[in-house]
CSV table of C-alpha atoms in Angstrom, one decimal:
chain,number,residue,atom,x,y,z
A,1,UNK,CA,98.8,108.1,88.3
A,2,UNK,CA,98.7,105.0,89.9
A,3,UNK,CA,94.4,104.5,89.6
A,4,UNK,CA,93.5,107.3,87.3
A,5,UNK,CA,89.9,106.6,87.6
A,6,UNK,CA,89.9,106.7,91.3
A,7,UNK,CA,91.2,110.0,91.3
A,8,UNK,CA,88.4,111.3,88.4
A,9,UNK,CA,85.5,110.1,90.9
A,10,UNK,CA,87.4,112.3,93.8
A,11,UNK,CA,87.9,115.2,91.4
A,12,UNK,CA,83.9,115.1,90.4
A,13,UNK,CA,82.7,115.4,94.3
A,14,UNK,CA,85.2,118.0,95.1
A,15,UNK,CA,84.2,120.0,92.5
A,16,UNK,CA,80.9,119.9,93.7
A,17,UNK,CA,81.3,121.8,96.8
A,18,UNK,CA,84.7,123.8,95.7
A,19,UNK,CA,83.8,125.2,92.3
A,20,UNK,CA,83.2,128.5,93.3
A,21,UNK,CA,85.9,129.2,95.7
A,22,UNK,CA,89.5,130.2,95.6
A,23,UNK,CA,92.2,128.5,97.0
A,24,UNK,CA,92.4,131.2,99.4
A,25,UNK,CA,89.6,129.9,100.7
A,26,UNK,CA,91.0,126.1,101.7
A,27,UNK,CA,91.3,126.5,105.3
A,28,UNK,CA,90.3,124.0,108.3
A,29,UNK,CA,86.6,125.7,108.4
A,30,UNK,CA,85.9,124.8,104.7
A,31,UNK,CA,87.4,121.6,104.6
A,32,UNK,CA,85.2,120.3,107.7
A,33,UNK,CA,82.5,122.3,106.0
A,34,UNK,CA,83.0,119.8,102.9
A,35,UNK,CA,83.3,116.6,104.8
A,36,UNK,CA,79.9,117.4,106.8
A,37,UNK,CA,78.7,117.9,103.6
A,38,UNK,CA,79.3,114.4,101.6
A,39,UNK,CA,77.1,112.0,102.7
A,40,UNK,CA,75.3,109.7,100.5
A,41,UNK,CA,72.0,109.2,98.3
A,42,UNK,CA,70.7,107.7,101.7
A,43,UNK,CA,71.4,110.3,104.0
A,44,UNK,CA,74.3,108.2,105.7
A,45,UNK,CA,77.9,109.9,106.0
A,46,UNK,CA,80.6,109.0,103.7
A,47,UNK,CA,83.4,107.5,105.5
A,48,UNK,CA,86.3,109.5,106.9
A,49,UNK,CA,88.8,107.3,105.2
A,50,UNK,CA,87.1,108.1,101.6
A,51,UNK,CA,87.1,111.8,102.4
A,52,UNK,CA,90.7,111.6,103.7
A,53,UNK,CA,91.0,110.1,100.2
A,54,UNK,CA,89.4,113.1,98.4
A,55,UNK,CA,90.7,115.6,99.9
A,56,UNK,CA,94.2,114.7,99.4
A,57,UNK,CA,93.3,114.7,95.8
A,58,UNK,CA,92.8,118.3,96.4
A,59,UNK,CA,95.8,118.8,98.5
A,60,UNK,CA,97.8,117.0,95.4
A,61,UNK,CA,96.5,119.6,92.7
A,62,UNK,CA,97.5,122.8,95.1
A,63,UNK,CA,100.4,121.6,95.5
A,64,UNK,CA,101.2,120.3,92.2
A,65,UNK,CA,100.3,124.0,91.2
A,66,UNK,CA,102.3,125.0,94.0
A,67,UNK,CA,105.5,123.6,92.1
A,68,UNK,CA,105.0,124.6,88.9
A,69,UNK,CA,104.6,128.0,89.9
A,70,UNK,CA,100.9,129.2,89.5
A,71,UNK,CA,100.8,129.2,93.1
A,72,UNK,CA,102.7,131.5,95.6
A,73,UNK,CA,101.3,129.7,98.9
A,74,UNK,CA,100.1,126.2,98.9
A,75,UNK,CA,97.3,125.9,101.7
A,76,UNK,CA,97.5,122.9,103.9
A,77,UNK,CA,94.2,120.5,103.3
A,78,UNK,CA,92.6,119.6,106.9
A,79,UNK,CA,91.9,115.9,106.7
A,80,UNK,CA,89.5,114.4,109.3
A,81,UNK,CA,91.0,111.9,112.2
A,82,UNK,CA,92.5,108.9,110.7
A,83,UNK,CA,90.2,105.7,110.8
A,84,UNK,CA,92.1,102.9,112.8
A,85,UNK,CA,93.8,100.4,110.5
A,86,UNK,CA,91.6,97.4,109.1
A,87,UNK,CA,92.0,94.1,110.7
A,88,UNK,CA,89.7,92.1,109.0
A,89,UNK,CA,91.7,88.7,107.4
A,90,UNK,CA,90.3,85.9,106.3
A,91,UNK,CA,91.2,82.4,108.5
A,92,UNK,CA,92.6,79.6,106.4
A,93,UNK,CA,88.8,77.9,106.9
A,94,UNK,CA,87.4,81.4,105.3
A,95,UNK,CA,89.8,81.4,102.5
A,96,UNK,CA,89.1,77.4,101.8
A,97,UNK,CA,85.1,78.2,101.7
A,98,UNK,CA,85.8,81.2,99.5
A,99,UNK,CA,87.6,79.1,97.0
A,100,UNK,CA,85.2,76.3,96.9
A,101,UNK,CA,82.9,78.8,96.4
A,102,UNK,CA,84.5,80.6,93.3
A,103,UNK,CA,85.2,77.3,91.5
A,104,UNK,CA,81.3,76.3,91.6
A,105,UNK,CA,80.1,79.7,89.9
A,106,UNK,CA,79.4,78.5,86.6
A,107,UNK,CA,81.3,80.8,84.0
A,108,UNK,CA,83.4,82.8,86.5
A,109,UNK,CA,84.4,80.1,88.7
A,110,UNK,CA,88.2,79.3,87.5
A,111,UNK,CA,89.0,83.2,87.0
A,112,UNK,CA,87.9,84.1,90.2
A,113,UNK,CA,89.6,81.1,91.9
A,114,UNK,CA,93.0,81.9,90.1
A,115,UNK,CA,92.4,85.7,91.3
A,116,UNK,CA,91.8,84.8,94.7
A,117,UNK,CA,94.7,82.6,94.7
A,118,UNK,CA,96.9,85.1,93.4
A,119,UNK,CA,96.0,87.3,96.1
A,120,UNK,CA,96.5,84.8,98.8
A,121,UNK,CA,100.3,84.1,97.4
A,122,UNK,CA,101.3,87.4,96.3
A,123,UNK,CA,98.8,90.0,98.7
A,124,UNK,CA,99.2,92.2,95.7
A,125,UNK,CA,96.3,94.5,95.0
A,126,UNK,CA,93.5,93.9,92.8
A,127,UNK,CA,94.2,95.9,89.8
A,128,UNK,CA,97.8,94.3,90.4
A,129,UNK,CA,96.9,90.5,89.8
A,130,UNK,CA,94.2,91.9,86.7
A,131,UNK,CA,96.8,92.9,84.6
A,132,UNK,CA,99.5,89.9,85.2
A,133,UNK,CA,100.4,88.4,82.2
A,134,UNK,CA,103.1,84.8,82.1
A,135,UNK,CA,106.3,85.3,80.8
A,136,UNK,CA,105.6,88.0,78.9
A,137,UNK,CA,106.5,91.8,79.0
A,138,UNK,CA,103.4,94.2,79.1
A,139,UNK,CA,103.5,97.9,78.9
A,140,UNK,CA,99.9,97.8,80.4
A,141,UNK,CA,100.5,95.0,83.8
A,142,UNK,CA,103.3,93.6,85.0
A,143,UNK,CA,104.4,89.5,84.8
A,144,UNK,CA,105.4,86.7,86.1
A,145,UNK,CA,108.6,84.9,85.0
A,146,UNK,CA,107.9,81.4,85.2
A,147,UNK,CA,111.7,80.2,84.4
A,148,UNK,CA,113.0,82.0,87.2
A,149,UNK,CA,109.9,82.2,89.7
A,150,UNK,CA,110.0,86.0,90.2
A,151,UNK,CA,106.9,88.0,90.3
A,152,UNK,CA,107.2,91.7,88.4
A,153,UNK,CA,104.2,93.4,89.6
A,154,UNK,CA,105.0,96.9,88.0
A,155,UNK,CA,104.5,97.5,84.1
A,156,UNK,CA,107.6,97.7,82.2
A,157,UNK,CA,106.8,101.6,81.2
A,158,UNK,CA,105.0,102.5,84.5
A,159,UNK,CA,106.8,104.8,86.6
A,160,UNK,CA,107.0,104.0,90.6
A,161,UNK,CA,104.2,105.8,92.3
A,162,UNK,CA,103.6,105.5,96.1
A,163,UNK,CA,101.9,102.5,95.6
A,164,UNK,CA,105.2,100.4,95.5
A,165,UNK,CA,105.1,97.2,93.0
A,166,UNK,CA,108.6,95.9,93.8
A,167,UNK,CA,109.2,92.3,91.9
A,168,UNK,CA,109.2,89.2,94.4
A,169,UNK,CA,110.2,85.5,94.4
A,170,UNK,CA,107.7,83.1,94.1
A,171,UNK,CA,106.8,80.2,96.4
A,172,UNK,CA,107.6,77.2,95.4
A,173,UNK,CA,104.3,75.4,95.5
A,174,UNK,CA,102.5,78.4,93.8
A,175,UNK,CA,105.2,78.7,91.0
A,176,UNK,CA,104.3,74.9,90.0
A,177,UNK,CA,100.7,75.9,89.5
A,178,UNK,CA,101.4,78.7,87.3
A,179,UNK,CA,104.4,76.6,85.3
A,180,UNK,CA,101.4,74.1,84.7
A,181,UNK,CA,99.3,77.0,83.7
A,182,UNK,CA,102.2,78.5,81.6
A,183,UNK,CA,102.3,75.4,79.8
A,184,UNK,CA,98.8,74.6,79.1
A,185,UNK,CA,98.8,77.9,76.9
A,186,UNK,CA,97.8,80.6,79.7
A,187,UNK,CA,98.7,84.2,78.6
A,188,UNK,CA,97.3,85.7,81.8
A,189,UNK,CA,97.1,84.9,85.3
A,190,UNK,CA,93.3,85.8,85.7
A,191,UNK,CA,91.9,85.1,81.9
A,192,UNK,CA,88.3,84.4,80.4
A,193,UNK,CA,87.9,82.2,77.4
A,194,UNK,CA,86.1,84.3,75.3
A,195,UNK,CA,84.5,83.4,71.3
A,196,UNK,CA,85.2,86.0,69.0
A,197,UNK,CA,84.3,85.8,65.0
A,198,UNK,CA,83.7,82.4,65.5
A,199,UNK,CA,87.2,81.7,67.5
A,200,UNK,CA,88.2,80.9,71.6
A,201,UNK,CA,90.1,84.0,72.5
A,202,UNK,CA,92.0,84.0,76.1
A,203,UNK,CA,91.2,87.7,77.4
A,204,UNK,CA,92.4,89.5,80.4
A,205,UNK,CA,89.6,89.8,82.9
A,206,UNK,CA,88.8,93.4,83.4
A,207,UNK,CA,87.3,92.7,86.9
A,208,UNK,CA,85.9,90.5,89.0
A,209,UNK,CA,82.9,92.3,91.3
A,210,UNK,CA,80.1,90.7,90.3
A,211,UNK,CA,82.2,87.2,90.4
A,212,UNK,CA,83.0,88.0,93.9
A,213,UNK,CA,79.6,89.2,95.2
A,214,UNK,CA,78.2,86.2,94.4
A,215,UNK,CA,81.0,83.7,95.9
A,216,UNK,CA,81.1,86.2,99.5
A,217,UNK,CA,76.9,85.0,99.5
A,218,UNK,CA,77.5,81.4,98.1
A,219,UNK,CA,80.6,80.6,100.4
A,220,UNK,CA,78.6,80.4,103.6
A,221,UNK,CA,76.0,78.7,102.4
A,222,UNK,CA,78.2,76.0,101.5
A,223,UNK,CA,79.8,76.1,104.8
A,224,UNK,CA,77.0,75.9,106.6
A,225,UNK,CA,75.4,72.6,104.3
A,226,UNK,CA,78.4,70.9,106.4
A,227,UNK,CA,77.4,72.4,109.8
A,228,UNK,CA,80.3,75.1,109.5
A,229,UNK,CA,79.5,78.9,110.1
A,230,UNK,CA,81.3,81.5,108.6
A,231,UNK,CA,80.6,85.2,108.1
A,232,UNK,CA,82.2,86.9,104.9
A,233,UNK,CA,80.3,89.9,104.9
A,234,UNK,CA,82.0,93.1,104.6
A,235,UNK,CA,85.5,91.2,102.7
A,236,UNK,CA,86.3,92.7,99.6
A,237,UNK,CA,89.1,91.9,97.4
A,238,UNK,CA,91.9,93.8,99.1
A,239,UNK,CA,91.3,91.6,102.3
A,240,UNK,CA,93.5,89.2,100.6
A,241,UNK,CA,96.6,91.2,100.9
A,242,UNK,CA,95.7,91.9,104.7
A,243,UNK,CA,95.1,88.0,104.7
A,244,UNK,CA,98.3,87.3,102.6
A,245,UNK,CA,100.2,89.7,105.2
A,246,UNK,CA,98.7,88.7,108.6
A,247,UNK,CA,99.2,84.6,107.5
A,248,UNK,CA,103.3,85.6,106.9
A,249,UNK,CA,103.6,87.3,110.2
A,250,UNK,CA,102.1,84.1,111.5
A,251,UNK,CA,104.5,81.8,109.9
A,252,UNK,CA,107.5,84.0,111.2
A,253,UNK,CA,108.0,86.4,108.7
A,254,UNK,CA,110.5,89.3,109.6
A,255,UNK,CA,109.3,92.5,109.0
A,256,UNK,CA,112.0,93.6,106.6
A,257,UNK,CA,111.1,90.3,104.2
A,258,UNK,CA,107.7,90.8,104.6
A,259,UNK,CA,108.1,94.4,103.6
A,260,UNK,CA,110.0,93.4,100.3
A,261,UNK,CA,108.0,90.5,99.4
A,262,UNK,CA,104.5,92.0,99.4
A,263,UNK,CA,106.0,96.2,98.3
A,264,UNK,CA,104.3,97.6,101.7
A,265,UNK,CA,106.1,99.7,103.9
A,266,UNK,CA,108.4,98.2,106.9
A,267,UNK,CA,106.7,100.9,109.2
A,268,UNK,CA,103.0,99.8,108.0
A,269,UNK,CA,103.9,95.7,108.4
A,270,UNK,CA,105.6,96.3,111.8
A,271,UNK,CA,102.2,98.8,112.9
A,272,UNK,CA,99.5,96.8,111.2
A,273,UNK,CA,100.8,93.4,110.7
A,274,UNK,CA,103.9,92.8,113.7
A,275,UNK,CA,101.7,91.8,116.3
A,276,UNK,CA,100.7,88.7,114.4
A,277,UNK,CA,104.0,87.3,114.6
A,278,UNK,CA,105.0,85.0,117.2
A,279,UNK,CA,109.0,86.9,117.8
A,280,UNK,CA,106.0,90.2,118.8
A,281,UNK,CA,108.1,91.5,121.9
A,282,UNK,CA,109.4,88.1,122.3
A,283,UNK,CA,112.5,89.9,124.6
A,284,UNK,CA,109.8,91.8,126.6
A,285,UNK,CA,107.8,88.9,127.2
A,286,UNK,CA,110.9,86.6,128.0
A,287,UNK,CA,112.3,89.5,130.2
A,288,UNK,CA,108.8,89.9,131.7
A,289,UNK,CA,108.8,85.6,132.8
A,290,UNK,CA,112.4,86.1,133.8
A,291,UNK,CA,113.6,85.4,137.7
A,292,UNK,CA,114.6,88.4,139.5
């Protein structure tokens, strides 16, 4: 599994409401029956994407019964309408103010400025940039090869999951910040300096939450010291792949490299992502301006 601990939190809540019934008893009543029925310690509705997200879960164990042959029918799971596509990216401004930000926090401030640079060069997913080491194999994250400037963001044992991590070339000026890294002893591409027994120990950051609630607060302070407004609320960490994405369409990506380069889906860049790029029905447009 690609985020085990994702799919434990789904499996708890599900088993709140479907612990008594049979799978029989999946049908389109009971699954709208169980997403009227999450809502939060508030009162206010869970999302339809997170429900969408829980009850595949479900639909993942019937059918994984399904095939091994416990099941004779597997029941289709009725998921609630598809929320429309994020478009939240950050503007090169945002991203600037976020990074000043990250390198004034005190002890987080360089790992949280190396993670957010990561993301911006790579739009690889959080857990993703955690576990990258330099130049060296990991059955636990994947790594980047310094000599040759490729990125491997799957683990050398991991089996591919949907959640694609194909290996990608590095841009140039990125790869001559971590060479300079590489050099200066890093192990890691997000690392903490941590004193054990009496010794500096680099360590792989386990995560970076906490770092980046309080840089999403500080950065628009600091813009706004210099007359600048800016408005982070609401960005998590994965708005740096849409960011990473959205600024490569810009710059002329084609969908096909863009697909390869960041391991998402030519049908997702082209639906989410194509109409960012200036060639965006160029020949409809040009047909469109033509003379009859």
């Amino acid at each position: 599994m690609a985020d085990p601990k994702r799919i434990g939190f789904a499996i708890a809540v599900l088993d709140r409401f479907w612990k008594d019934m049979n799978v029989a008893d999946v049908k389109g009543e009971t699954c709208r029956r169980y997403a009227k029925s999450r809502v939060s310690k508030f009162g206010k509705p869970i999302s339809a994407g997170t429900i969408r997200r829980e009850l595949n879960v479900l639909q993942a164990a019937i059918n994984y019964c399904h095939g091994e042959g416990y099941l004779i029918h597997a029941p289709k799971v009725t998921l609630p309408a598809k929320p429309p596509s994020r478009e939240r990216w950050l503007t090169r401004q945002e991203a600037a103010w976020l990074l000043r930000a990250a390198r004034s926090l005190n002890r987080d401030g360089r790992h949280l400025a190396d993670f957010i640079l990561h993301g911006l060069y790579t739009g690889s997913r959080k857990e993703t940039i955690l576990a990258m080491h330099i130049d060296q194999l990991s059955p636990v994250g994947g790594y980047v090869d310094t000599k040759h400037g490729i990125l491997y963001r799957r683990p050398q044992d991991k089996v591919e999951t949907k959640k694609r991590q194909r290996p990608a070339r590095l841009p140039s000026r990125y790869l001559a910040y971590l060479r300079r890294q590489a050099a200066n002893g890093r192990l890691y591409v997000v690392e903490r300096n941590i004193e054990r027994e009496g010794q500096m120990r680099r360590e792989m950051v386990g995560d970076v939450r906490k770092a980046w609630a309080h840089a999403i607060i500080l950065a628009p302070q600091l813009a706004a010291k210099k007359g600048i407004k800016i408005d982070l609320s609401g960005v998590t960490p994965h708005v740096l792949k849409h960011t990473a994405i959205t600024w490569a369409m810009q710059r002329g990506a084609t969908i096909w490299d863009a697909a390869g380069y960041f391991s998402t889906s030519a049908e997702t860049i082209e639906k989410v992502y194509g109409h960012h790029s200036p060639n965006h029905q160029r020949s409809a447009v040009e047909a469109m301006n033509a003379r009859a």
